[in-house]
Coordinates of N, CA, C and O in Angstrom, one line a residue:
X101 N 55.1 68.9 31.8 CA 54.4 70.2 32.0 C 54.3 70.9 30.7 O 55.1 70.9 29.8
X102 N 53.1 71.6 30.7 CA 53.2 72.2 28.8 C 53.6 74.1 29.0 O 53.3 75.0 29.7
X103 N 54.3 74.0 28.2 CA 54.7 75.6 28.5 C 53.7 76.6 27.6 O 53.2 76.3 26.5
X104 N 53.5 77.5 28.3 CA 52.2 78.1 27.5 C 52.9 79.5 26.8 O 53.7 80.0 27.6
X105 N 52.9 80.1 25.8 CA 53.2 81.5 24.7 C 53.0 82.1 25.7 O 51.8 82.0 26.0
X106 N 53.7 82.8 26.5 CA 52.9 84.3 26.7 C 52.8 85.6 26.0 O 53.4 86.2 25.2
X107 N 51.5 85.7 26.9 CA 50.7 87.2 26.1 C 50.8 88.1 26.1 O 51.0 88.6 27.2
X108 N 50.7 89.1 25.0 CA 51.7 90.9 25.3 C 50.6 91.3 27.0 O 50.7 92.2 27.8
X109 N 50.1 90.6 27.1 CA 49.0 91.2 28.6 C 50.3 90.9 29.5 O 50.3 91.6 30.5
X110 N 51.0 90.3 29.5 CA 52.0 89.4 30.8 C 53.4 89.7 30.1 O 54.3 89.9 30.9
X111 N 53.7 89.7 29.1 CA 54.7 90.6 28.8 C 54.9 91.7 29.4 O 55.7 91.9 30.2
X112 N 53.9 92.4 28.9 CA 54.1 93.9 29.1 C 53.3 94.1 30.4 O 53.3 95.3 30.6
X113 N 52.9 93.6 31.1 CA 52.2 93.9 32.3 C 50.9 94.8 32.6 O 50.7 95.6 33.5
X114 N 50.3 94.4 31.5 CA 49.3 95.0 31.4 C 47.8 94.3 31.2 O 47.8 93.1 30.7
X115 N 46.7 95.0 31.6 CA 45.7 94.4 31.6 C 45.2 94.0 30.2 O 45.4 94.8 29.2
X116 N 44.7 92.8 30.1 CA 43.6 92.3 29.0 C 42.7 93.5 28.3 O 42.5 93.4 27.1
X117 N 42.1 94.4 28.8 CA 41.3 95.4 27.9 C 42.5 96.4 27.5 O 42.5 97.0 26.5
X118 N 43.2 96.4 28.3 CA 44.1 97.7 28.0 C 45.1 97.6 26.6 O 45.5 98.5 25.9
X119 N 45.4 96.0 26.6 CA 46.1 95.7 25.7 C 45.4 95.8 23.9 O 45.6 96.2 22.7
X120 N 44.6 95.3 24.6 CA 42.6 95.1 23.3 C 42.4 96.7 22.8 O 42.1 97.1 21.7
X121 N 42.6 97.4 23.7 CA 43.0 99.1 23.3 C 43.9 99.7 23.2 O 43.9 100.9 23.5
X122 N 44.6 99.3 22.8 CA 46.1 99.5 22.0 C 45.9 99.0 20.9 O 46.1 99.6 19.8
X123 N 45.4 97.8 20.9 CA 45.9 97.2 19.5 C 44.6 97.8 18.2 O 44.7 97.9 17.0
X124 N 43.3 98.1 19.3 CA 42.3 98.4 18.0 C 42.6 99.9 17.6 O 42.3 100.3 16.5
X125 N 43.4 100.8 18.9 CA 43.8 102.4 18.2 C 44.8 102.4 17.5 O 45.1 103.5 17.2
X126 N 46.0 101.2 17.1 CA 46.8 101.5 16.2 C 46.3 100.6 15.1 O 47.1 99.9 14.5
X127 N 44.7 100.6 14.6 CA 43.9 99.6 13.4 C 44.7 98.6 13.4 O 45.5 98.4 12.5
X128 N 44.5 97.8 14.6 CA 45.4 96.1 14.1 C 43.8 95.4 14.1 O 43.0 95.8 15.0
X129 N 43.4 94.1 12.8 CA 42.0 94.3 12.7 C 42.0 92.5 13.7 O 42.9 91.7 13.5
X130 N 41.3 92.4 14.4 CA 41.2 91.7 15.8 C 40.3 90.3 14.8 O 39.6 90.3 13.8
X131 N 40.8 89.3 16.0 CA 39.8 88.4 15.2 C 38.6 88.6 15.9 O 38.4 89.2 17.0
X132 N 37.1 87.7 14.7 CA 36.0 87.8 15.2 C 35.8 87.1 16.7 O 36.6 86.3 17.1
X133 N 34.8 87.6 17.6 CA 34.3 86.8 18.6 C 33.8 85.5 18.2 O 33.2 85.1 17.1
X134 N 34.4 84.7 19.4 CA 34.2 82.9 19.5 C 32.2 82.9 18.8 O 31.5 82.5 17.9
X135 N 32.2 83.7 20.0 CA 30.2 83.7 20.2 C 29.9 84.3 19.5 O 30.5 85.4 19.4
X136 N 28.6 83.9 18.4 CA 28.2 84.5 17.3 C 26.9 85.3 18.1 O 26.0 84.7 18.7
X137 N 27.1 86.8 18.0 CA 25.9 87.2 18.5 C 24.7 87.3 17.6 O 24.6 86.8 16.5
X138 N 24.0 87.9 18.4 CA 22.9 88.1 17.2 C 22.4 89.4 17.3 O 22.2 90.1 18.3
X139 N 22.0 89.8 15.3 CA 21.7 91.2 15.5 C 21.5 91.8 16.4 O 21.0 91.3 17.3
X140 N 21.8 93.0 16.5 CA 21.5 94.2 17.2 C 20.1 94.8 17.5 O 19.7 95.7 16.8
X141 N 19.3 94.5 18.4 CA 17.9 95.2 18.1 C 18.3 96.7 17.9 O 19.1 97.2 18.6
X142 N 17.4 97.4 16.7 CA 17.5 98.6 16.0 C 17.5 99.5 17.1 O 16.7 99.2 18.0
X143 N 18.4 100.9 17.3 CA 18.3 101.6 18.4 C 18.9 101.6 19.5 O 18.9 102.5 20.3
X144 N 19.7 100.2 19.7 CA 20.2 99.8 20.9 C 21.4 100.8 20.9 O 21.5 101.4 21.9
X145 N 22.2 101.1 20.2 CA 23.3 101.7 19.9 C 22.8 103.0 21.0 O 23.2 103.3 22.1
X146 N 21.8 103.5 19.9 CA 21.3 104.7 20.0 C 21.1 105.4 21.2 O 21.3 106.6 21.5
X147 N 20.3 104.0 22.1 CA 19.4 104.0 23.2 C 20.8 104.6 24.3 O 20.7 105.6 25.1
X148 N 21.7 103.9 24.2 CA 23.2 103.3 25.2 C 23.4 105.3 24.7 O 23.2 106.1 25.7
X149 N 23.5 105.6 24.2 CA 24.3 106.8 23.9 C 23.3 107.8 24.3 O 23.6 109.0 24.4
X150 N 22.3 107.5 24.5 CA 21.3 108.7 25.0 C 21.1 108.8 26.4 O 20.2 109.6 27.0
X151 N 21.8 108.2 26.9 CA 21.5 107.5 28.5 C 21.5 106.3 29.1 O 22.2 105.8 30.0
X152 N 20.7 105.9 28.3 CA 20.0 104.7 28.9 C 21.0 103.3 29.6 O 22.1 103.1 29.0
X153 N 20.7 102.6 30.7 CA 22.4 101.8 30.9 C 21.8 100.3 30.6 O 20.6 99.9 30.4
X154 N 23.0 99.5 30.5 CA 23.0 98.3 30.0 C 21.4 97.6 30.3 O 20.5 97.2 29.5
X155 N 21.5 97.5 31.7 CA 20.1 96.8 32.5 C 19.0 97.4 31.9 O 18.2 96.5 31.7
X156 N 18.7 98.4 31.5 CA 17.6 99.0 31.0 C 17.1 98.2 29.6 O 16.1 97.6 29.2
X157 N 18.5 98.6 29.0 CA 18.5 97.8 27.3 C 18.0 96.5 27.4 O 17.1 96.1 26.6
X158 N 18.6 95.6 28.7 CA 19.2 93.9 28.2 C 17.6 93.9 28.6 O 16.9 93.2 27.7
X159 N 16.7 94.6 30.0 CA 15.5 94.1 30.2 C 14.1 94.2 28.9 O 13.1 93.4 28.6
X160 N 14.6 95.8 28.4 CA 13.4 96.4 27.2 C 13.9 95.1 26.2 O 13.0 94.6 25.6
X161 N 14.9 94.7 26.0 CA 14.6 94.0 25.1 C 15.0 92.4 25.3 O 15.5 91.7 24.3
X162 N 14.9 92.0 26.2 CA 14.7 90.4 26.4 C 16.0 90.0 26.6 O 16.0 88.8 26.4
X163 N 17.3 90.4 26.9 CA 19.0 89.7 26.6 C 18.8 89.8 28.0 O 17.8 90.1 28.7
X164 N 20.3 89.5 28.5 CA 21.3 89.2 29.4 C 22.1 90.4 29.3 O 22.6 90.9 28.3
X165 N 22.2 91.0 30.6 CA 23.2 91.8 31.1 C 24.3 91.9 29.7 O 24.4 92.7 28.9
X166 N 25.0 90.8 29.9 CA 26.6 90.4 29.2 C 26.3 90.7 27.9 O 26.9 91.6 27.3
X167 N 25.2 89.8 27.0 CA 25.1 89.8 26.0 C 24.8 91.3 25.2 O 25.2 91.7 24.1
X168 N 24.1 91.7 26.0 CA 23.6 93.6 26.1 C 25.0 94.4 25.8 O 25.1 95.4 25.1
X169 N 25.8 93.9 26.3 CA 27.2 94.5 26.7 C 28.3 94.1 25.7 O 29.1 94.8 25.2
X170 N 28.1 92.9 25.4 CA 28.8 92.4 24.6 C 28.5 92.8 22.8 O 29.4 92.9 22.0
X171 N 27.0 93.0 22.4 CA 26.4 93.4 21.2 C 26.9 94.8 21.0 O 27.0 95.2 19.8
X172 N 27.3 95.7 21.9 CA 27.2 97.0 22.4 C 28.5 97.4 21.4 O 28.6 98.0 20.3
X173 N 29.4 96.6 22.4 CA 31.1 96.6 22.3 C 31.3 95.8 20.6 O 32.3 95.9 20.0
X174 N 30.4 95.3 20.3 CA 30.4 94.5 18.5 C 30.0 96.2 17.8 O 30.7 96.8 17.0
X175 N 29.0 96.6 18.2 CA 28.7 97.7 17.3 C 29.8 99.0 17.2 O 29.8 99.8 16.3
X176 N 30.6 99.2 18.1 CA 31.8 100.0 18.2 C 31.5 101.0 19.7 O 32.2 101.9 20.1
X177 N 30.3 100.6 20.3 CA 30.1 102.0 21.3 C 31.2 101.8 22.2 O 31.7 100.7 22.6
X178 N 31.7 103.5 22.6 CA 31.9 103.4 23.6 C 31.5 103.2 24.8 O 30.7 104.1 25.0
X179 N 31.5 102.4 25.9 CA 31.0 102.4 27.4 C 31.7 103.2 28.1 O 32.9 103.4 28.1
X180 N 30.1 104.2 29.1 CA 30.9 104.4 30.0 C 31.4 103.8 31.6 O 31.2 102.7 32.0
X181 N 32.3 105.0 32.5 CA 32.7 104.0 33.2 C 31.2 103.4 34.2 O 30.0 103.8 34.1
X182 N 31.7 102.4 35.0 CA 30.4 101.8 35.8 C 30.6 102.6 36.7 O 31.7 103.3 36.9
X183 N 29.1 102.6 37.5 CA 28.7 103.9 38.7 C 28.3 104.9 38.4 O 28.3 105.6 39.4
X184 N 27.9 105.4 37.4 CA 27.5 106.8 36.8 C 26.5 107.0 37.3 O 25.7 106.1 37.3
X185 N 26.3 108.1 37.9 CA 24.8 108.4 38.5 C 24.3 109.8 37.7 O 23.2 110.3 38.0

């Protein structure tokens, strides 16, 4: 049987993002993502912060939901929570 490291997530009993938000507000510098995204179309930042929600973005400009979400979270934005009306 192979014994696996555990992770301050299962140490500490805490969720996977929650942990990822601890460690980037005390500047611990995270490694890069596996998946190399690709640029940012210009504004998208912008667009997310003015309103606009993921689906809107991923469709105006040709991505995937995730990937939309995922470029988002590379440029530093905050998300808000889901369900916002």
């Amino acid at each position: 049987m192979t014994s696996r490291t555990p992770t301050p997530a299962r140490i500490y009993t805490l969720g996977y993002r929650k942990v990822r938000t601890l460690l980037l507000n005390s500047e611990v510098i995270l490694r890069p993502p596996k998946i190399l995204l690709p640029p940012a179309p210009p504004g998208l930042a912008n667009a997310y912060r003015d309103g606009r929600s993921i689906r809107q973005l991923a469709a105006k400009h040709g991505m995937s939901y995730n990937q939309t979400r995922r470029i988002l979270l590379a440029e530093g934005v905050q998300l808000r929570p889901r369900g916002r009306s």
